[in-house]
PDB file of C-alpha atoms and ligand atoms in Angstrom:
ATOM      1  CA  MET A  25     -27.732-100.491 -28.933  1.00 88.00           C
ATOM      2  CA  LEU A  26     -27.022 -97.543 -31.124  1.00 92.00           C
ATOM      3  CA  GLU A  27     -25.557 -94.508 -29.448  1.00 88.00           C
ATOM      4  CA  ILE A  28     -25.092 -91.210 -31.216  1.00 92.00           C
ATOM      5  CA  THR A  29     -22.347 -89.540 -29.215  1.00 91.00           C
ATOM      6  CA  ASN A  30     -21.869 -86.529 -31.448  1.00 93.00           C
ATOM      7  CA  GLN A  31     -25.316 -84.934 -31.722  1.00 93.00           C
ATOM      8  CA  GLU A  32     -23.994 -81.938 -33.612  1.00 94.00           C
ATOM      9  CA  LEU A  33     -22.426 -84.119 -36.291  1.00 95.00           C
ATOM     10  CA  PHE A  34     -25.560 -86.247 -36.505  1.00 96.00           C
ATOM     11  CA  GLY A  35     -27.634 -83.095 -36.970  1.00 96.00           C
ATOM     12  CA  LYS A  36     -25.406 -82.121 -39.890  1.00 96.00           C
ATOM     13  CA  VAL A  37     -25.785 -85.581 -41.456  1.00 96.00           C
ATOM     14  CA  ILE A  38     -29.595 -85.257 -41.232  1.00 97.00           C
ATOM     15  CA  ALA A  39     -29.550 -81.760 -42.704  1.00 96.00           C
ATOM     16  CA  ASP A  40     -27.304 -82.954 -45.568  1.00 96.00           C
ATOM     17  CA  ALA A  41     -29.592 -85.902 -46.277  1.00 96.00           C
ATOM     18  CA  LEU A  42     -32.657 -83.632 -46.433  1.00 96.00           C
ATOM     19  CA  THR A  43     -30.853 -81.196 -48.716  1.00 96.00           C
ATOM     20  CA  ARG A  44     -29.762 -84.005 -51.002  1.00 95.00           C
ATOM     21  CA  VAL A  45     -33.351 -85.273 -51.363  1.00 95.00           C
ATOM     22  CA  GLU A  46     -34.569 -81.730 -51.949  1.00 95.00           C
ATOM     23  CA  LEU A  47     -32.016 -81.188 -54.717  1.00 95.00           C
ATOM     24  CA  SER A  48     -31.914 -84.595 -56.387  1.00 95.00           C
ATOM     25  CA  VAL A  49     -35.453 -86.039 -56.264  1.00 94.00           C
ATOM     26  CA  THR A  50     -37.671 -84.476 -58.917  1.00 95.00           C
ATOM     27  CA  ASP A  51     -40.895 -86.401 -58.324  1.00 95.00           C
ATOM     28  CA  ALA A  52     -42.876 -84.505 -55.668  1.00 96.00           C
ATOM     29  CA  ARG A  53     -44.466 -87.589 -54.078  1.00 94.00           C
ATOM     30  CA  THR A  54     -41.210 -89.513 -53.883  1.00 94.00           C
ATOM     31  CA  LYS A  55     -39.540 -86.433 -52.465  1.00 96.00           C
ATOM     32  CA  SER A  56     -42.089 -85.953 -49.693  1.00 96.00           C
ATOM     33  CA  ARG A  57     -41.970 -89.677 -48.841  1.00 96.00           C
ATOM     34  CA  TRP A  58     -38.213 -89.609 -48.415  1.00 96.00           C
ATOM     35  CA  ILE A  59     -38.317 -86.396 -46.438  1.00 96.00           C
ATOM     36  CA  ASN A  60     -40.873 -88.019 -44.116  1.00 97.00           C
ATOM     37  CA  ALA A  61     -38.775 -91.194 -43.924  1.00 96.00           C
ATOM     38  CA  ILE A  62     -35.648 -89.219 -42.984  1.00 97.00           C
ATOM     39  CA  SER A  63     -37.539 -87.168 -40.374  1.00 97.00           C
ATOM     40  CA  LYS A  64     -39.040 -90.302 -38.860  1.00 96.00           C
ATOM     41  CA  ALA A  65     -35.633 -92.010 -38.917  1.00 96.00           C
ATOM     42  CA  ALA A  66     -34.097 -89.096 -37.009  1.00 96.00           C
ATOM     43  CA  VAL A  67     -36.798 -89.306 -34.340  1.00 96.00           C
ATOM     44  CA  GLU A  68     -36.616 -93.112 -34.110  1.00 95.00           C
ATOM     45  CA  ILE A  69     -32.832 -93.071 -33.730  1.00 96.00           C
ATOM     46  CA  GLU A  70     -33.149 -90.446 -31.011  1.00 93.00           C
ATOM     47  CA  GLU A  71     -35.944 -92.214 -29.101  1.00 93.00           C
ATOM     48  CA  ASN A  72     -35.459 -95.893 -29.930  1.00 94.00           C
ATOM     49  CA  GLY A  73     -31.740 -96.165 -30.619  1.00 94.00           C
ATOM     50  CA  VAL A  74     -31.675 -98.724 -27.829  1.00 94.00           C
ATOM     51  CA  PHE A  75     -33.520-101.117 -30.188  1.00 94.00           C
ATOM     52  CA  MET A  76     -31.035-100.623 -33.025  1.00 96.00           C
ATOM     53  CA  THR A  77     -27.601-102.058 -33.729  1.00 95.00           C
ATOM     54  CA  TRP A  78     -25.132-100.870 -36.333  1.00 94.00           C
ATOM     55  CA  GLN A  79     -23.313-103.787 -37.967  1.00 92.00           C
ATOM     56  CA  GLU A  80     -19.959-102.583 -39.163  1.00 90.00           C
ATOM     57  CA  ASP A  81     -19.120-105.706 -41.214  1.00 90.00           C
ATOM     58  CA  ASP A  82     -22.016-105.490 -43.659  1.00 89.00           C
ATOM     59  CA  GLN A  83     -22.812-101.804 -43.082  1.00 90.00           C
ATOM     60  CA  SER A  84     -26.380-102.482 -42.094  1.00 92.00           C
ATOM     61  CA  LEU A  85     -28.643-101.314 -39.323  1.00 95.00           C
ATOM     62  CA  LEU A  86     -30.616-103.855 -37.287  1.00 95.00           C
ATOM     63  CA  ILE A  87     -33.900-102.371 -36.146  1.00 95.00           C
ATOM     64  CA  TRP A  88     -36.269-104.112 -33.790  1.00 93.00           C
ATOM     65  CA  SER A  89     -39.728-102.769 -34.438  1.00 88.00           C
ATOM     66  CA  GLN A  90     -41.821-102.786 -31.282  1.00 84.00           C
ATOM     67  CA  LYS A  91     -44.912-102.114 -33.364  1.00 84.00           C
ATOM     68  CA  THR A  92     -44.674-105.271 -35.476  1.00 86.00           C
ATOM     69  CA  ASN A  93     -42.209-107.188 -33.274  1.00 89.00           C
ATOM     70  CA  ASN A  94     -40.114-107.815 -36.388  1.00 89.00           C
ATOM     71  CA  ILE A  95     -36.414-107.251 -36.772  1.00 90.00           C
ATOM     72  CA  TYR A  96     -35.427-105.419 -39.915  1.00 91.00           C
ATOM     73  CA  THR A  97     -31.914-105.275 -41.278  1.00 89.00           C
ATOM     74  CA  ALA A  98     -31.675-102.309 -43.519  1.00 84.00           C
ATOM     75  CA  ASN A  99     -28.971-101.105 -45.825  1.00 83.00           C
ATOM     76  CA  GLY A 100     -30.102-100.609 -49.439  1.00 83.00           C
ATOM     77  CA  VAL A 101     -32.920-103.122 -48.999  1.00 90.00           C
ATOM     78  CA  CYS A 102     -35.453-103.801 -46.269  1.00 93.00           C
ATOM     79  CA  GLN A 103     -37.975-106.452 -45.249  1.00 93.00           C
ATOM     80  CA  CYS A 104     -40.851-104.186 -44.291  1.00 93.00           C
ATOM     81  CA  ARG A 105     -44.139-103.713 -46.130  1.00 93.00           C
ATOM     82  CA  ALA A 106     -43.306-100.232 -47.372  1.00 93.00           C
ATOM     83  CA  PHE A 107     -40.190-101.562 -49.115  1.00 94.00           C
ATOM     84  CA  GLU A 108     -42.190-104.460 -50.639  1.00 94.00           C
ATOM     85  CA  GLN A 109     -44.509-101.866 -52.133  1.00 94.00           C
ATOM     86  CA  GLY A 110     -41.577 -99.914 -53.501  1.00 91.00           C
ATOM     87  CA  SER A 111     -41.965 -97.077 -51.030  1.00 92.00           C
ATOM     88  CA  ALA A 112     -39.546 -95.109 -48.927  1.00 94.00           C
ATOM     89  CA  CYS A 113     -39.188 -96.507 -45.425  1.00 95.00           C
ATOM     90  CA  PHE A 114     -37.604 -95.019 -42.355  1.00 95.00           C
ATOM     91  CA  HIS A 115     -35.514 -98.185 -41.833  1.00 95.00           C
ATOM     92  CA  ARG A 116     -33.514 -97.517 -44.976  1.00 95.00           C
ATOM     93  CA  ALA A 117     -33.347 -93.813 -44.232  1.00 96.00           C
ATOM     94  CA  ALA A 118     -32.075 -94.629 -40.723  1.00 96.00           C
ATOM     95  CA  ALA A 119     -29.480 -97.078 -42.072  1.00 95.00           C
ATOM     96  CA  ARG A 120     -28.174 -94.451 -44.464  1.00 95.00           C
ATOM     97  CA  LEU A 121     -28.066 -91.718 -41.815  1.00 96.00           C
ATOM     98  CA  VAL A 122     -26.179 -93.996 -39.426  1.00 96.00           C
ATOM     99  CA  ARG A 123     -23.739 -95.124 -42.144  1.00 95.00           C
ATOM    100  CA  LEU A 124     -22.969 -91.524 -43.120  1.00 95.00           C
ATOM    101  CA  TYR A 125     -22.657 -90.572 -39.476  1.00 96.00           C
ATOM    102  CA  MET A 126     -20.230 -93.443 -38.766  1.00 94.00           C
ATOM    103  CA  GLU A 127     -18.122 -92.586 -41.834  1.00 92.00           C
ATOM    104  CA  THR A 128     -17.993 -88.899 -40.964  1.00 90.00           C
ATOM    105  CA  ALA A 129     -17.262 -89.593 -37.291  1.00 87.00           C
ATOM    106  CA  GLN A 130     -14.383 -91.898 -38.258  1.00 83.00           C
ATOM    107  CA  ALA A 131     -12.997 -89.446 -40.786  1.00 80.00           C
ATOM    108  CA  SER A 132     -13.076 -86.599 -38.283  1.00 74.00           C
ATOM    109  CA  SER A 133     -11.423 -88.656 -35.528  1.00 71.00           C
ATOM    110  CA  VAL A 134      -8.531 -89.551 -37.866  1.00 64.00           C
ATOM    111  CA  GLN A 135      -8.145 -85.899 -38.748  1.00 61.00           C
ATOM    112  CA  THR A 136      -8.091 -84.880 -35.086  1.00 59.00           C
ATOM    113  CA  GLU A 137      -5.332 -87.372 -34.307  1.00 59.00           C
ATOM    114  CA  GLU A 138      -3.201 -86.210 -37.195  1.00 64.00           C
ATOM    115  CA  ILE A 139      -3.509 -82.482 -36.616  1.00 62.00           C
ATOM    116  CA  PRO A 140      -2.508 -81.670 -33.020  1.00 63.00           C
ATOM    117  CA  TYR A 141      -4.061 -78.204 -32.880  1.00 65.00           C
ATOM    118  CA  LEU A 142      -7.460 -79.699 -33.715  1.00 62.00           C
ATOM    119  CA  LYS A 143      -7.399 -81.944 -30.674  1.00 63.00           C
ATOM    120  CA  PRO A 144     -10.229 -81.295 -28.255  1.00 63.00           C
ATOM    121  CA  THR A 145      -9.212 -79.236 -25.266  1.00 62.00           C
ATOM    122  CA  VAL A 146     -11.727 -80.601 -22.794  1.00 62.00           C
ATOM    123  CA  ASP A 147      -9.237 -80.714 -19.944  1.00 64.00           C
ATOM    124  CA  ARG A 148      -8.579 -76.980 -20.162  1.00 62.00           C
ATOM    125  CA  PRO A 149     -10.663 -74.558 -18.155  1.00 67.00           C
ATOM    126  CA  VAL A 150     -12.924 -72.202 -20.064  1.00 66.00           C
ATOM    127  CA  GLU A 151     -11.220 -68.893 -20.658  1.00 69.00           C
ATOM    128  CA  ARG A 152     -12.666 -65.655 -21.763  1.00 71.00           C
ATOM    129  CA  VAL A 153     -10.810 -62.979 -23.632  1.00 67.00           C
ATOM    130  CA  GLY A 154     -12.714 -59.787 -24.210  1.00 71.00           C
ATOM    131  CA  GLY A 155     -16.052 -61.540 -23.704  1.00 72.00           C
ATOM    132  CA  ILE A 156     -15.201 -64.279 -26.179  1.00 73.00           C
ATOM    133  CA  ARG A 157     -14.991 -67.821 -24.930  1.00 71.00           C
ATOM    134  CA  ILE A 158     -11.841 -69.540 -26.140  1.00 65.00           C
ATOM    135  CA  ASN A 159     -11.272 -73.318 -26.168  1.00 58.00           C
TER     136      ASN A 159
HETATM  137 ZN1  LIG B  13     -38.180-100.777 -44.084  1.00 53.40          ZN
END
């Protein structure tokens, strides 16, 4: 089961991925396919994350497709028909999004431990100073 605990961070990863495709892919058809694949991946992770497993050791995402009842393991390659035909598929887009998310989440947790003033202050009550919420 794949659980995205930091929705805000995941949203940033998706936005970055879309921007990167927009800036780096010149072929219009390839670009729109990858943008669709990323959008679908974002929805699938949100709705069907329960049927996905991130495998840390080989950095791949296991996806059980309810539609075809196949299990796909995606990192740079995939076993689905779209990949066979050389097309973008949401499995690979999802694997990439999850990998980037995991890397960013790890990097930010290390940073939080090392810099005390960046630690979350969840145990503190919400305070307002001049109408501005602090903490
Ligand atoms: Zn695929």
